[in-house]
Coordinates of N, CA and C in Angstrom, one line a residue:
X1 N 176.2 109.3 260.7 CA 177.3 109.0 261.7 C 177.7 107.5 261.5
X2 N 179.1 107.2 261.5 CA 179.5 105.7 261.4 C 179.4 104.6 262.3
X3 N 178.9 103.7 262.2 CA 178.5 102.8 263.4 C 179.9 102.3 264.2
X4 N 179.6 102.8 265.2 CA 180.7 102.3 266.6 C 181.5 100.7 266.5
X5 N 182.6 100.4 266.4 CA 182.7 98.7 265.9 C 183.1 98.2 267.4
X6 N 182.6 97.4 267.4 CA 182.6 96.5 268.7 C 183.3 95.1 268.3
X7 N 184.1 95.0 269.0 CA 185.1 93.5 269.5 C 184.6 92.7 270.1
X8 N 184.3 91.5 270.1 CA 183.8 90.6 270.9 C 184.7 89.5 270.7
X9 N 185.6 89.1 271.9 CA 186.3 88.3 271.7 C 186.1 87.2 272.9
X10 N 185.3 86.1 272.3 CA 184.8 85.0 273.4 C 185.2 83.9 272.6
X11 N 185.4 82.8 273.0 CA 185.3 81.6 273.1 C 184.1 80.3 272.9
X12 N 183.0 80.9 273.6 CA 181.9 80.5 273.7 C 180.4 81.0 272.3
X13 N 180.5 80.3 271.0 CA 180.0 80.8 270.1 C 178.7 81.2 270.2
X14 N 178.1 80.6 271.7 CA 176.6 81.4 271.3 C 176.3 82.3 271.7
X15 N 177.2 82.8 273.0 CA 177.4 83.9 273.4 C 177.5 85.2 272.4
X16 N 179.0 84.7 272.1 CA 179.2 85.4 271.1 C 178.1 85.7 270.1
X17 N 176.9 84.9 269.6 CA 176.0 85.5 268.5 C 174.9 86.2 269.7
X18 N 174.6 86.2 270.5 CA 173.7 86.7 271.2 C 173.9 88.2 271.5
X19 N 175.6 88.3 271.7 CA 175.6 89.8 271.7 C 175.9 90.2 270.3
X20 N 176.0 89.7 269.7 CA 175.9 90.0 268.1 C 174.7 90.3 267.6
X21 N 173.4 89.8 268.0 CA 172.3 90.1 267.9 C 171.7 91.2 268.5
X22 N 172.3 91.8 270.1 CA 171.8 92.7 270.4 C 172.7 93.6 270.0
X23 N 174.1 94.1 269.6 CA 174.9 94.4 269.2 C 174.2 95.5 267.8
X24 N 174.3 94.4 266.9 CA 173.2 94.9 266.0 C 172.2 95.9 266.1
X25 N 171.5 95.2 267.0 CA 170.1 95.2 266.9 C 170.0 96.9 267.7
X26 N 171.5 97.5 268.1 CA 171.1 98.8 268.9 C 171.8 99.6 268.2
X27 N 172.4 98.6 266.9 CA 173.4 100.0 265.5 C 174.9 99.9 265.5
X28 N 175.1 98.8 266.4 CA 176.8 98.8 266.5 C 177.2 97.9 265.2
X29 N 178.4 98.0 265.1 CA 178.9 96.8 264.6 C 179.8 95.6 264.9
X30 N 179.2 94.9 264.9 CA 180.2 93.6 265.5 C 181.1 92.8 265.0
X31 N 181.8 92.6 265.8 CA 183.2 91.7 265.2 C 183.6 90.7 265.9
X32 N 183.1 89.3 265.5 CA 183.4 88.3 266.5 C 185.0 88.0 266.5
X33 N 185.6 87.2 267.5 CA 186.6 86.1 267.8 C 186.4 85.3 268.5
X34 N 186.6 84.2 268.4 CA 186.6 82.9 269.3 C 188.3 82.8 270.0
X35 N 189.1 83.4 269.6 CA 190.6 83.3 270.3 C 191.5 84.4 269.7
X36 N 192.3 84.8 271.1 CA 192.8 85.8 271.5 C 194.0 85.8 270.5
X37 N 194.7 85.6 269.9 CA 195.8 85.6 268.9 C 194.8 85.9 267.6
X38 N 193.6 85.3 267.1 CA 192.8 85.9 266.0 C 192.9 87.8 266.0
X39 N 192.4 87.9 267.7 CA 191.7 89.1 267.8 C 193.1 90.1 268.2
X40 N 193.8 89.8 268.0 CA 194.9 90.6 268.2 C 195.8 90.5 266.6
X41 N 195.5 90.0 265.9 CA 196.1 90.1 264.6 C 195.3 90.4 263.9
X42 N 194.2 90.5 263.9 CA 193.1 91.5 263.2 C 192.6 92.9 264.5
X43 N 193.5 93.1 265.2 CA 193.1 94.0 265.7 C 192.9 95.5 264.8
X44 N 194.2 96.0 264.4 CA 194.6 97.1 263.5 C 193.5 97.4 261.9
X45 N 193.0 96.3 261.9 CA 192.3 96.2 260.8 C 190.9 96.1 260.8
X46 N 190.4 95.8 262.3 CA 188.7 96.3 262.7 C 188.9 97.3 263.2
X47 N 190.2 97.8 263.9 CA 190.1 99.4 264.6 C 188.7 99.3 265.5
X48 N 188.2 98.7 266.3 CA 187.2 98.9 267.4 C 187.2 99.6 268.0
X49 N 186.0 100.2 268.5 CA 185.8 101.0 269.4 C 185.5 101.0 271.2
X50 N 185.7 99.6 270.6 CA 185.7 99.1 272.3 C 185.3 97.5 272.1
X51 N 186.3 97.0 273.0 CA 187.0 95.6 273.2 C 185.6 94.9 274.1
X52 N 184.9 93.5 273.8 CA 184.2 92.5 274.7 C 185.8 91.7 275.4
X53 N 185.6 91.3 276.2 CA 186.8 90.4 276.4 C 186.8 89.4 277.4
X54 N 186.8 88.4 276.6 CA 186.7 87.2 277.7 C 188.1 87.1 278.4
X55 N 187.5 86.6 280.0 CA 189.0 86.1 280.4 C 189.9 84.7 280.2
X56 N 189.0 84.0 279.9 CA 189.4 82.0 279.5 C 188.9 82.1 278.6
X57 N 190.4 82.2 277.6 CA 190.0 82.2 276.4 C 191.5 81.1 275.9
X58 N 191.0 80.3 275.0 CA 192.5 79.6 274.4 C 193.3 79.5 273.8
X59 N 194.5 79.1 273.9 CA 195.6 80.2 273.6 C 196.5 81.3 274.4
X60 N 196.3 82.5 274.5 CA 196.1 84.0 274.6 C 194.7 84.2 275.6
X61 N 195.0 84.5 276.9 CA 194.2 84.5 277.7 C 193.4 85.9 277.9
X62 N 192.9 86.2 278.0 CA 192.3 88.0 278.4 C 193.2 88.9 278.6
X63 N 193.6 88.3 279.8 CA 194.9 89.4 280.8 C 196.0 90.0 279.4
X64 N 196.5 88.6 278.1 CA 197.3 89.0 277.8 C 196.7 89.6 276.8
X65 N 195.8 89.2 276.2 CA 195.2 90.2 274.9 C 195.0 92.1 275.3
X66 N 194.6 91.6 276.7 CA 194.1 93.1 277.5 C 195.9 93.7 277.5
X67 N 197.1 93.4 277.6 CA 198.6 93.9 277.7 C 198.6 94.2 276.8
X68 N 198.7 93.4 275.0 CA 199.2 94.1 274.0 C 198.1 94.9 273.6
X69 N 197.0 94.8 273.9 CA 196.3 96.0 273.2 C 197.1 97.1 273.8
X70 N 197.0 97.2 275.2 CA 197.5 98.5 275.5 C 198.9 99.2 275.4
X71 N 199.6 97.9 274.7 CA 201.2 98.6 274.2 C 200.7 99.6 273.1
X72 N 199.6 99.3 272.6 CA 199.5 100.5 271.4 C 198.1 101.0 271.5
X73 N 197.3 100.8 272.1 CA 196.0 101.8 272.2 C 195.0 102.0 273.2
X74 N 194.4 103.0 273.3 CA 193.4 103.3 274.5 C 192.1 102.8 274.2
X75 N 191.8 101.9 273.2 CA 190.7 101.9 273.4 C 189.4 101.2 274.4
X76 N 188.3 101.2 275.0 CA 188.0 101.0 276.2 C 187.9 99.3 275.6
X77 N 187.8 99.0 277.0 CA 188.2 97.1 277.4 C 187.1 96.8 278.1
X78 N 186.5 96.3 278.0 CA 185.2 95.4 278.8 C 185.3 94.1 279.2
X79 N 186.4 93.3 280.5 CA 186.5 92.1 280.5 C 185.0 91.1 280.8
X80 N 184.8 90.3 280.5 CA 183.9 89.3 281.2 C 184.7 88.2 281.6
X81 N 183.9 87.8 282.6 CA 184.5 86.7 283.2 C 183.5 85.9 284.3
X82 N 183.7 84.4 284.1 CA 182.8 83.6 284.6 C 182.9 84.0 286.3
X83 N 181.1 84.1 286.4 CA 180.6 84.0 288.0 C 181.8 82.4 288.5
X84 N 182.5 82.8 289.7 CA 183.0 81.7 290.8 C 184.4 82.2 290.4
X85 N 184.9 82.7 289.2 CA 186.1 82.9 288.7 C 186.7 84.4 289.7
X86 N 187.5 84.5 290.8 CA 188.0 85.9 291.4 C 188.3 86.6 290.0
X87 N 187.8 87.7 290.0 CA 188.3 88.7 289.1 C 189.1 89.2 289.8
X88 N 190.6 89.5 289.4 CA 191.1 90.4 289.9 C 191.2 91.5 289.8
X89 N 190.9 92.4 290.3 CA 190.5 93.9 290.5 C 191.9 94.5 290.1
X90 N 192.8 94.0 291.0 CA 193.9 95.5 290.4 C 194.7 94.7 289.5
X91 N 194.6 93.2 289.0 CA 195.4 92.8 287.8 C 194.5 94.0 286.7
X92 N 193.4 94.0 286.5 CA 192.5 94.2 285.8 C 192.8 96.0 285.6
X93 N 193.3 96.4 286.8 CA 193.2 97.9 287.0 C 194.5 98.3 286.2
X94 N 195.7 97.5 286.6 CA 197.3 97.4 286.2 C 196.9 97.2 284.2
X95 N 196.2 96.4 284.3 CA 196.7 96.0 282.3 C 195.9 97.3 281.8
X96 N 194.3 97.7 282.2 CA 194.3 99.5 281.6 C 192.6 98.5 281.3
X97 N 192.0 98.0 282.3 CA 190.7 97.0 281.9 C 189.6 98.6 282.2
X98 N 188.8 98.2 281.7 CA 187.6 100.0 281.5 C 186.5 99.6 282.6
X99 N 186.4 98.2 282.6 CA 185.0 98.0 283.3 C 185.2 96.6 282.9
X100 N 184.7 95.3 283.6 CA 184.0 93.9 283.8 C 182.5 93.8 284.3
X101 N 182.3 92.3 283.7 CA 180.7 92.0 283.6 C 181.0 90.4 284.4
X102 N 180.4 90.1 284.6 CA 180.4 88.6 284.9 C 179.3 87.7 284.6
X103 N 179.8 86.6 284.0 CA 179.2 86.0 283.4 C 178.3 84.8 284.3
X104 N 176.7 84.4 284.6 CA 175.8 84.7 283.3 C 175.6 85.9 283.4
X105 N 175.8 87.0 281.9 CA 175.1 88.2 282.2 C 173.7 88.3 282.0
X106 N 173.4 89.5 282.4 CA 172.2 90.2 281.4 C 172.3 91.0 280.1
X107 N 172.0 90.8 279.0 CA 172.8 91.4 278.0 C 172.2 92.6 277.8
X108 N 170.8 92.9 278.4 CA 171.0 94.5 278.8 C 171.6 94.8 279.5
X109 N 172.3 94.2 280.5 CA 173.2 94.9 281.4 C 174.4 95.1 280.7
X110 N 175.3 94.1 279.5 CA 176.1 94.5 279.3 C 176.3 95.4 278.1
X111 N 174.7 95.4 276.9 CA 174.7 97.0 276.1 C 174.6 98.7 277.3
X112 N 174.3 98.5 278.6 CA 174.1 99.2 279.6 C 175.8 100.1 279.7
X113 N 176.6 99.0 279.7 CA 177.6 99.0 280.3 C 179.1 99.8 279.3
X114 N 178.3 99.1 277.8 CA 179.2 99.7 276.3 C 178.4 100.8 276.2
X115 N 177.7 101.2 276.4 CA 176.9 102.9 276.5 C 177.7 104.2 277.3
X116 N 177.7 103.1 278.9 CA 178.3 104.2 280.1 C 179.5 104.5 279.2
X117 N 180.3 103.5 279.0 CA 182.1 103.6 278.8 C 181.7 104.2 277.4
X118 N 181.7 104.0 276.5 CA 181.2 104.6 274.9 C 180.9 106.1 275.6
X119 N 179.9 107.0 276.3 CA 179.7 107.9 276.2 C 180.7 108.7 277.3
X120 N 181.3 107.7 278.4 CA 182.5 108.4 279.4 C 183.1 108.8 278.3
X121 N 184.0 108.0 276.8 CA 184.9 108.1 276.5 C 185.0 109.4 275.4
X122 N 183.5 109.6 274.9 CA 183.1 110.9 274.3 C 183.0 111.9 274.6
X123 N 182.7 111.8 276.0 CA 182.6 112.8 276.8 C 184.2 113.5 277.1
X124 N 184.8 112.6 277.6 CA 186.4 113.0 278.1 C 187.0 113.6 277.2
X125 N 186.6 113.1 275.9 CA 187.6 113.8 274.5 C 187.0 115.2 274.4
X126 N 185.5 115.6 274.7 CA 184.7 117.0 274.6 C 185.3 117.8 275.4
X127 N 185.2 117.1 276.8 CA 185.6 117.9 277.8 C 186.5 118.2 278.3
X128 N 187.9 117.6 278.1 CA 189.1 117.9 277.7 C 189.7 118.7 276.7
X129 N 189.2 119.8 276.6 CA 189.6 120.9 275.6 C 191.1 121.4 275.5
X130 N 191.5 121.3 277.1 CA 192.6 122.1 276.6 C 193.2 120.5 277.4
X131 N 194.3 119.6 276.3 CA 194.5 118.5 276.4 C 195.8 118.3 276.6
X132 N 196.0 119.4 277.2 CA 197.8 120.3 277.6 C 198.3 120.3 279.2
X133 N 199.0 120.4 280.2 CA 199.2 120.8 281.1 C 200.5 120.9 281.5
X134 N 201.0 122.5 281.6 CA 202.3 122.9 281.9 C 202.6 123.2 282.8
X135 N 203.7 122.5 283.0 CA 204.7 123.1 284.8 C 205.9 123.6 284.5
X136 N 206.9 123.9 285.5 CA 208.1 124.2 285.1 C 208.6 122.4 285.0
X137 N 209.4 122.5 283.7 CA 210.1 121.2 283.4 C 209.1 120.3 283.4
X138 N 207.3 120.0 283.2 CA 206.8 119.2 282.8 C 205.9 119.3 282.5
X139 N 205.4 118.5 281.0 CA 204.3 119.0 279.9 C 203.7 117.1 279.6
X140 N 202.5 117.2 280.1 CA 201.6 115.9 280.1 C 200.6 116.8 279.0
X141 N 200.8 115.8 277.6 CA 200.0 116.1 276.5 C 199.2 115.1 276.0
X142 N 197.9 114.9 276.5 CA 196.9 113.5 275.8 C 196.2 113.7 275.0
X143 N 196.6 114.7 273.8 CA 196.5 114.6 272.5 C 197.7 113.6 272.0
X144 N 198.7 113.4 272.5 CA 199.8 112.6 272.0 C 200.2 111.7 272.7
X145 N 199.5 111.8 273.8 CA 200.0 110.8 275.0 C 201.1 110.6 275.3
X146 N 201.6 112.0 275.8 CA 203.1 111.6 276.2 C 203.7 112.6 276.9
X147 N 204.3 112.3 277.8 CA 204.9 112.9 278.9 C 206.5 113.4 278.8
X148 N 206.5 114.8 278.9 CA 207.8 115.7 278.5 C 208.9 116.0 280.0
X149 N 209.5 115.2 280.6 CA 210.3 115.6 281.5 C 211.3 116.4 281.8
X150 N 211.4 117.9 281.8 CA 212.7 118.1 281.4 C 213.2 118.6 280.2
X151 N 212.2 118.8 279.1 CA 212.4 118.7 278.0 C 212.3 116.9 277.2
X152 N 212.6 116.2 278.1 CA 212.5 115.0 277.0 C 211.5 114.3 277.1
X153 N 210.6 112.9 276.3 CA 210.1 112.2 276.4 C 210.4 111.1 277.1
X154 N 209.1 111.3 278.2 CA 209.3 109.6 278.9 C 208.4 108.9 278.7
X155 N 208.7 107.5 278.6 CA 207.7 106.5 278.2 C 206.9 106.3 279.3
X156 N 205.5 106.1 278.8 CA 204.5 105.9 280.1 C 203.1 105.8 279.7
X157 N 202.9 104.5 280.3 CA 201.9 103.7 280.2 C 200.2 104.8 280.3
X158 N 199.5 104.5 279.1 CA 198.5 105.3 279.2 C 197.7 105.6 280.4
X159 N 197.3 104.9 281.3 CA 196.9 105.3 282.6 C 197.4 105.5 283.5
X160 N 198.5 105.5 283.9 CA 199.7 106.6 284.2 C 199.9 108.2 284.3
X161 N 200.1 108.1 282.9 CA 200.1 109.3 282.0 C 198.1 109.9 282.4
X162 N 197.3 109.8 282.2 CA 195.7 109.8 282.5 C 195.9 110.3 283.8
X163 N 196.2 109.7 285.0 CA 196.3 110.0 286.3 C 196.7 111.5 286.5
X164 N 198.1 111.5 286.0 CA 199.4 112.3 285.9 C 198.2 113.6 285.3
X165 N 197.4 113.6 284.3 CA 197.1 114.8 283.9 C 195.8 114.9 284.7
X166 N 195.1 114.1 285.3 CA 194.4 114.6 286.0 C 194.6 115.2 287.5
X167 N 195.3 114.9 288.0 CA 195.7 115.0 289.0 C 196.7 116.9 288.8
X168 N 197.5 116.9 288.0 CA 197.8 118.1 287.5 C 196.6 119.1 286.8
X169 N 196.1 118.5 286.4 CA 195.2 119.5 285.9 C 193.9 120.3 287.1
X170 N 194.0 120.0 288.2 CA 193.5 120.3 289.3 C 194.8 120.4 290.8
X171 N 195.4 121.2 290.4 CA 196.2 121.6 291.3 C 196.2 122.1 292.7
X172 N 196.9 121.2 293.7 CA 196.3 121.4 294.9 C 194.9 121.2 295.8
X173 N 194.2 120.3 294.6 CA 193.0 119.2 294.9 C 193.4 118.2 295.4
X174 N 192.9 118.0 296.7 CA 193.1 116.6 297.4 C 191.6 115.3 296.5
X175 N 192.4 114.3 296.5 CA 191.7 112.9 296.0 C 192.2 111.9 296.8
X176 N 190.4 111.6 296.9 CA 190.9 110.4 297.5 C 191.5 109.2 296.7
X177 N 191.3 107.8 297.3 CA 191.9 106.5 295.8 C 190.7 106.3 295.2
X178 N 189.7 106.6 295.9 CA 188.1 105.9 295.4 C 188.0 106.8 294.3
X179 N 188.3 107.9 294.4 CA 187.8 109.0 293.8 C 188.7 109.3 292.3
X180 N 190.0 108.5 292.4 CA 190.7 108.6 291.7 C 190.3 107.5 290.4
X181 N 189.9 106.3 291.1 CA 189.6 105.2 290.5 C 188.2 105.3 289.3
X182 N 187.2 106.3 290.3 CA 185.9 106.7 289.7 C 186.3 107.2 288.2
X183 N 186.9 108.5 288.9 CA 187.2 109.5 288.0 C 188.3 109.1 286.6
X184 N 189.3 108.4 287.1 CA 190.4 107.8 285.8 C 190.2 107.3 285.1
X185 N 189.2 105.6 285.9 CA 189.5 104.7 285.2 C 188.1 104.7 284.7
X186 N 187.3 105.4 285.7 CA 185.8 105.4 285.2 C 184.7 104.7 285.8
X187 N 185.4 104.1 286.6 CA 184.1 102.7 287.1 C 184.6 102.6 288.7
X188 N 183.8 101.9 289.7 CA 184.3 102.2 290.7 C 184.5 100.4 291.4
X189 N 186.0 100.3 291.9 CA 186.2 99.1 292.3 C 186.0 99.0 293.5
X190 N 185.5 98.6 294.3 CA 185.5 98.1 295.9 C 186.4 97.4 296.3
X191 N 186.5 98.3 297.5 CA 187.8 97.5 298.5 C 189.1 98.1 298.0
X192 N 189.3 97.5 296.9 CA 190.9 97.6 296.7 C 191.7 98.5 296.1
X193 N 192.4 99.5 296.5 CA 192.7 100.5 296.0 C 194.2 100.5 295.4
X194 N 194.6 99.2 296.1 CA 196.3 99.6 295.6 C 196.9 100.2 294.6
X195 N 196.2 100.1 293.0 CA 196.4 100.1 292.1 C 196.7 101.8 292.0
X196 N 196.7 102.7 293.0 CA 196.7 103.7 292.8 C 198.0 104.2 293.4
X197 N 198.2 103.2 294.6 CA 199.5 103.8 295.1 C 201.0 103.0 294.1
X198 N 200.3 102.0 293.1 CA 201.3 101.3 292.4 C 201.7 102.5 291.0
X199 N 200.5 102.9 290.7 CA 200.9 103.8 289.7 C 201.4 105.6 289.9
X200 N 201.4 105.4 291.3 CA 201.4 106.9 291.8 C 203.0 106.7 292.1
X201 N 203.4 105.7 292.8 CA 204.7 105.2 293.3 C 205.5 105.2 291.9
X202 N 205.5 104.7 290.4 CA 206.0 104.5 289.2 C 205.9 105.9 288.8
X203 N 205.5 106.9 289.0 CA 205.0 108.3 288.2 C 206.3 109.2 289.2
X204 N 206.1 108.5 290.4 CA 207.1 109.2 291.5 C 208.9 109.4 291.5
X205 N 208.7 107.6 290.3 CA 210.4 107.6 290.2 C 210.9 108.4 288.8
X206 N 209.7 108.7 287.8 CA 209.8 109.9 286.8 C 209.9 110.9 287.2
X207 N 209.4 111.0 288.3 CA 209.4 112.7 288.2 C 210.2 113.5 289.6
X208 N 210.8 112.2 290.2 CA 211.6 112.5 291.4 C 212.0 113.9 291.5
X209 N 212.4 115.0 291.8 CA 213.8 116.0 291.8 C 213.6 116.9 290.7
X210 N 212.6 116.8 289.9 CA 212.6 117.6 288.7 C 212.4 118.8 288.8
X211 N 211.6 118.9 289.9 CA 211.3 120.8 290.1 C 210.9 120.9 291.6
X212 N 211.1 122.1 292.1 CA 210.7 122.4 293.6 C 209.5 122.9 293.1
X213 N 209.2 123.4 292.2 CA 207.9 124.3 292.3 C 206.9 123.8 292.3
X214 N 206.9 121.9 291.3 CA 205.6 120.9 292.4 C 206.0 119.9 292.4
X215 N 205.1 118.9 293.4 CA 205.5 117.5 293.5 C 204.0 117.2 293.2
X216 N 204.1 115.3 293.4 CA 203.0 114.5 293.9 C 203.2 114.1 295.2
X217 N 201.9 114.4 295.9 CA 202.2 114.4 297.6 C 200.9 113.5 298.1
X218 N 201.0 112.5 299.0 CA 200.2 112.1 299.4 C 200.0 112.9 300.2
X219 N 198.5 112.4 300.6 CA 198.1 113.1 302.1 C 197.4 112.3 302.7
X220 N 198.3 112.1 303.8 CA 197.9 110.9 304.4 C 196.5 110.6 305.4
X221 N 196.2 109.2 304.7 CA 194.7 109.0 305.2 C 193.7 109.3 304.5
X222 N 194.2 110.2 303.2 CA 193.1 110.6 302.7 C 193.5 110.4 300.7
X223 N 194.2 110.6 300.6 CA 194.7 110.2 299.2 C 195.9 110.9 298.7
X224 N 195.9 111.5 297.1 CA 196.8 112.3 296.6 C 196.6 113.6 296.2
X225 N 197.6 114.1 296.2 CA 197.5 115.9 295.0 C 198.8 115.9 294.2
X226 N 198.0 116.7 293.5 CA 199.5 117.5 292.3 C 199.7 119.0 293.2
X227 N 200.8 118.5 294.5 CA 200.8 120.5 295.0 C 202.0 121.0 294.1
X228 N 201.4 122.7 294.2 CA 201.9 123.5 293.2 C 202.6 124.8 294.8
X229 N 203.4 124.9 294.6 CA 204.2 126.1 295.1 C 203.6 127.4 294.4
X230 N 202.5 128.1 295.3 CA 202.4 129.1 294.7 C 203.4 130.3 294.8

């Protein structure tokens, strides 16, 4: 089997060899950067399997390395970010972040943490068999990532689109935000849920009017559903 390539994009060099060492040392392979413009122009050409990511970093800060990665790919993001520094939770939730660590870690906590997300993300691709979901006038396909309205293609942000098919793909299932957060994004944020009525609200102005036969409906107090008119 080919060894998993890991990103490590820090600033701080001994950091960076320390998880290089354990990195190693559990069969991955590593790929340092010390700055965010390096690790974005060698992105395409380590192809990683999942992003370390500092948030102060010089140059090209996290937030924005964490944006263009996700104009072109899903792969999972692991921010770090220094203890005293607010992480923000739903910036973090908005750019498509998989999970954060805060720094000083434990660096078994954070091989602990590229395990959970590494085997969620194996898992999802197994367990997602049928990677299809049809309505009248709308076909969410994450084999291709892409959303058919109507017959056409609309552009939409991979965790969006992620929502969109889980949420469809259990029809007339109430969710709550916590639950949405667990299950989508994978990790579970405290307190702050907005990020779900931000992407549920954007999903809402796609798919306004398109069919009576379902909507997205909140239910108030309690979360969302994909209801289906039986």
């Amino acid at each position: 089997m080919a060894q998993e390539k890991i990103m490590v994009v820090d600033d701080d060099q001994n950091i960076c060899e320390l998880l290089r060492l354990y990195l190693e040392k559990d069969g991955y392979n590593a790929t340092i950067f010390n700055d965010g413009e390096e690790a974005l122009k060698n992105f395409d050409s380590v192809s990683p399997d999942l992003i370390l990511l500092d948030i102060m970093l010089p140059g090209q800060d996290g937030w924005q390395v964490c944006r263009e990665v996700r104009k072109k790919s899903n792969v999972p993001i692991i921010m770090l970010t220094a203890k005293g520094e607010t992480f923000d939770k739903v910036l973090g939730l908005e750019l498509g972040a998989d999970d954060y660590v805060t720094k000083p870690f434990d660096t078994k906590e954070v091989m602990a943490r590229i395990k959970a997300v590494l085997r969620r993300m194996d898992h999802s691709s197994k367990a997602d068999e049928v990677k299809e979901v049809r309505y009248d006038k709308l076909v969410v396909n994450m084999t291709r990532y892409e959303l058919k309205v109507d017959g056409k293609v609309v552009d939409t942000p991979p965790k969006e689109l992620e929502l969109l098919f889980h949420l469809a793909s259990h029809p007339n299932r109430v969710y709550t935000r916590d639950q949405l957060l667990d299950e989508v994004w994978g990790f579970e944020y405290y307190g702050d849920s907005r990020t779900i009525d931000v992407h549920v609200k954007r999903l809402r102005e796609k798919l306004e009017g398109v069919s009576d036969q379902w909507s997205l409906k909140t239910v108030w107090g309690v979360g969302y559903k994909f209801e289906v008119n039986e």
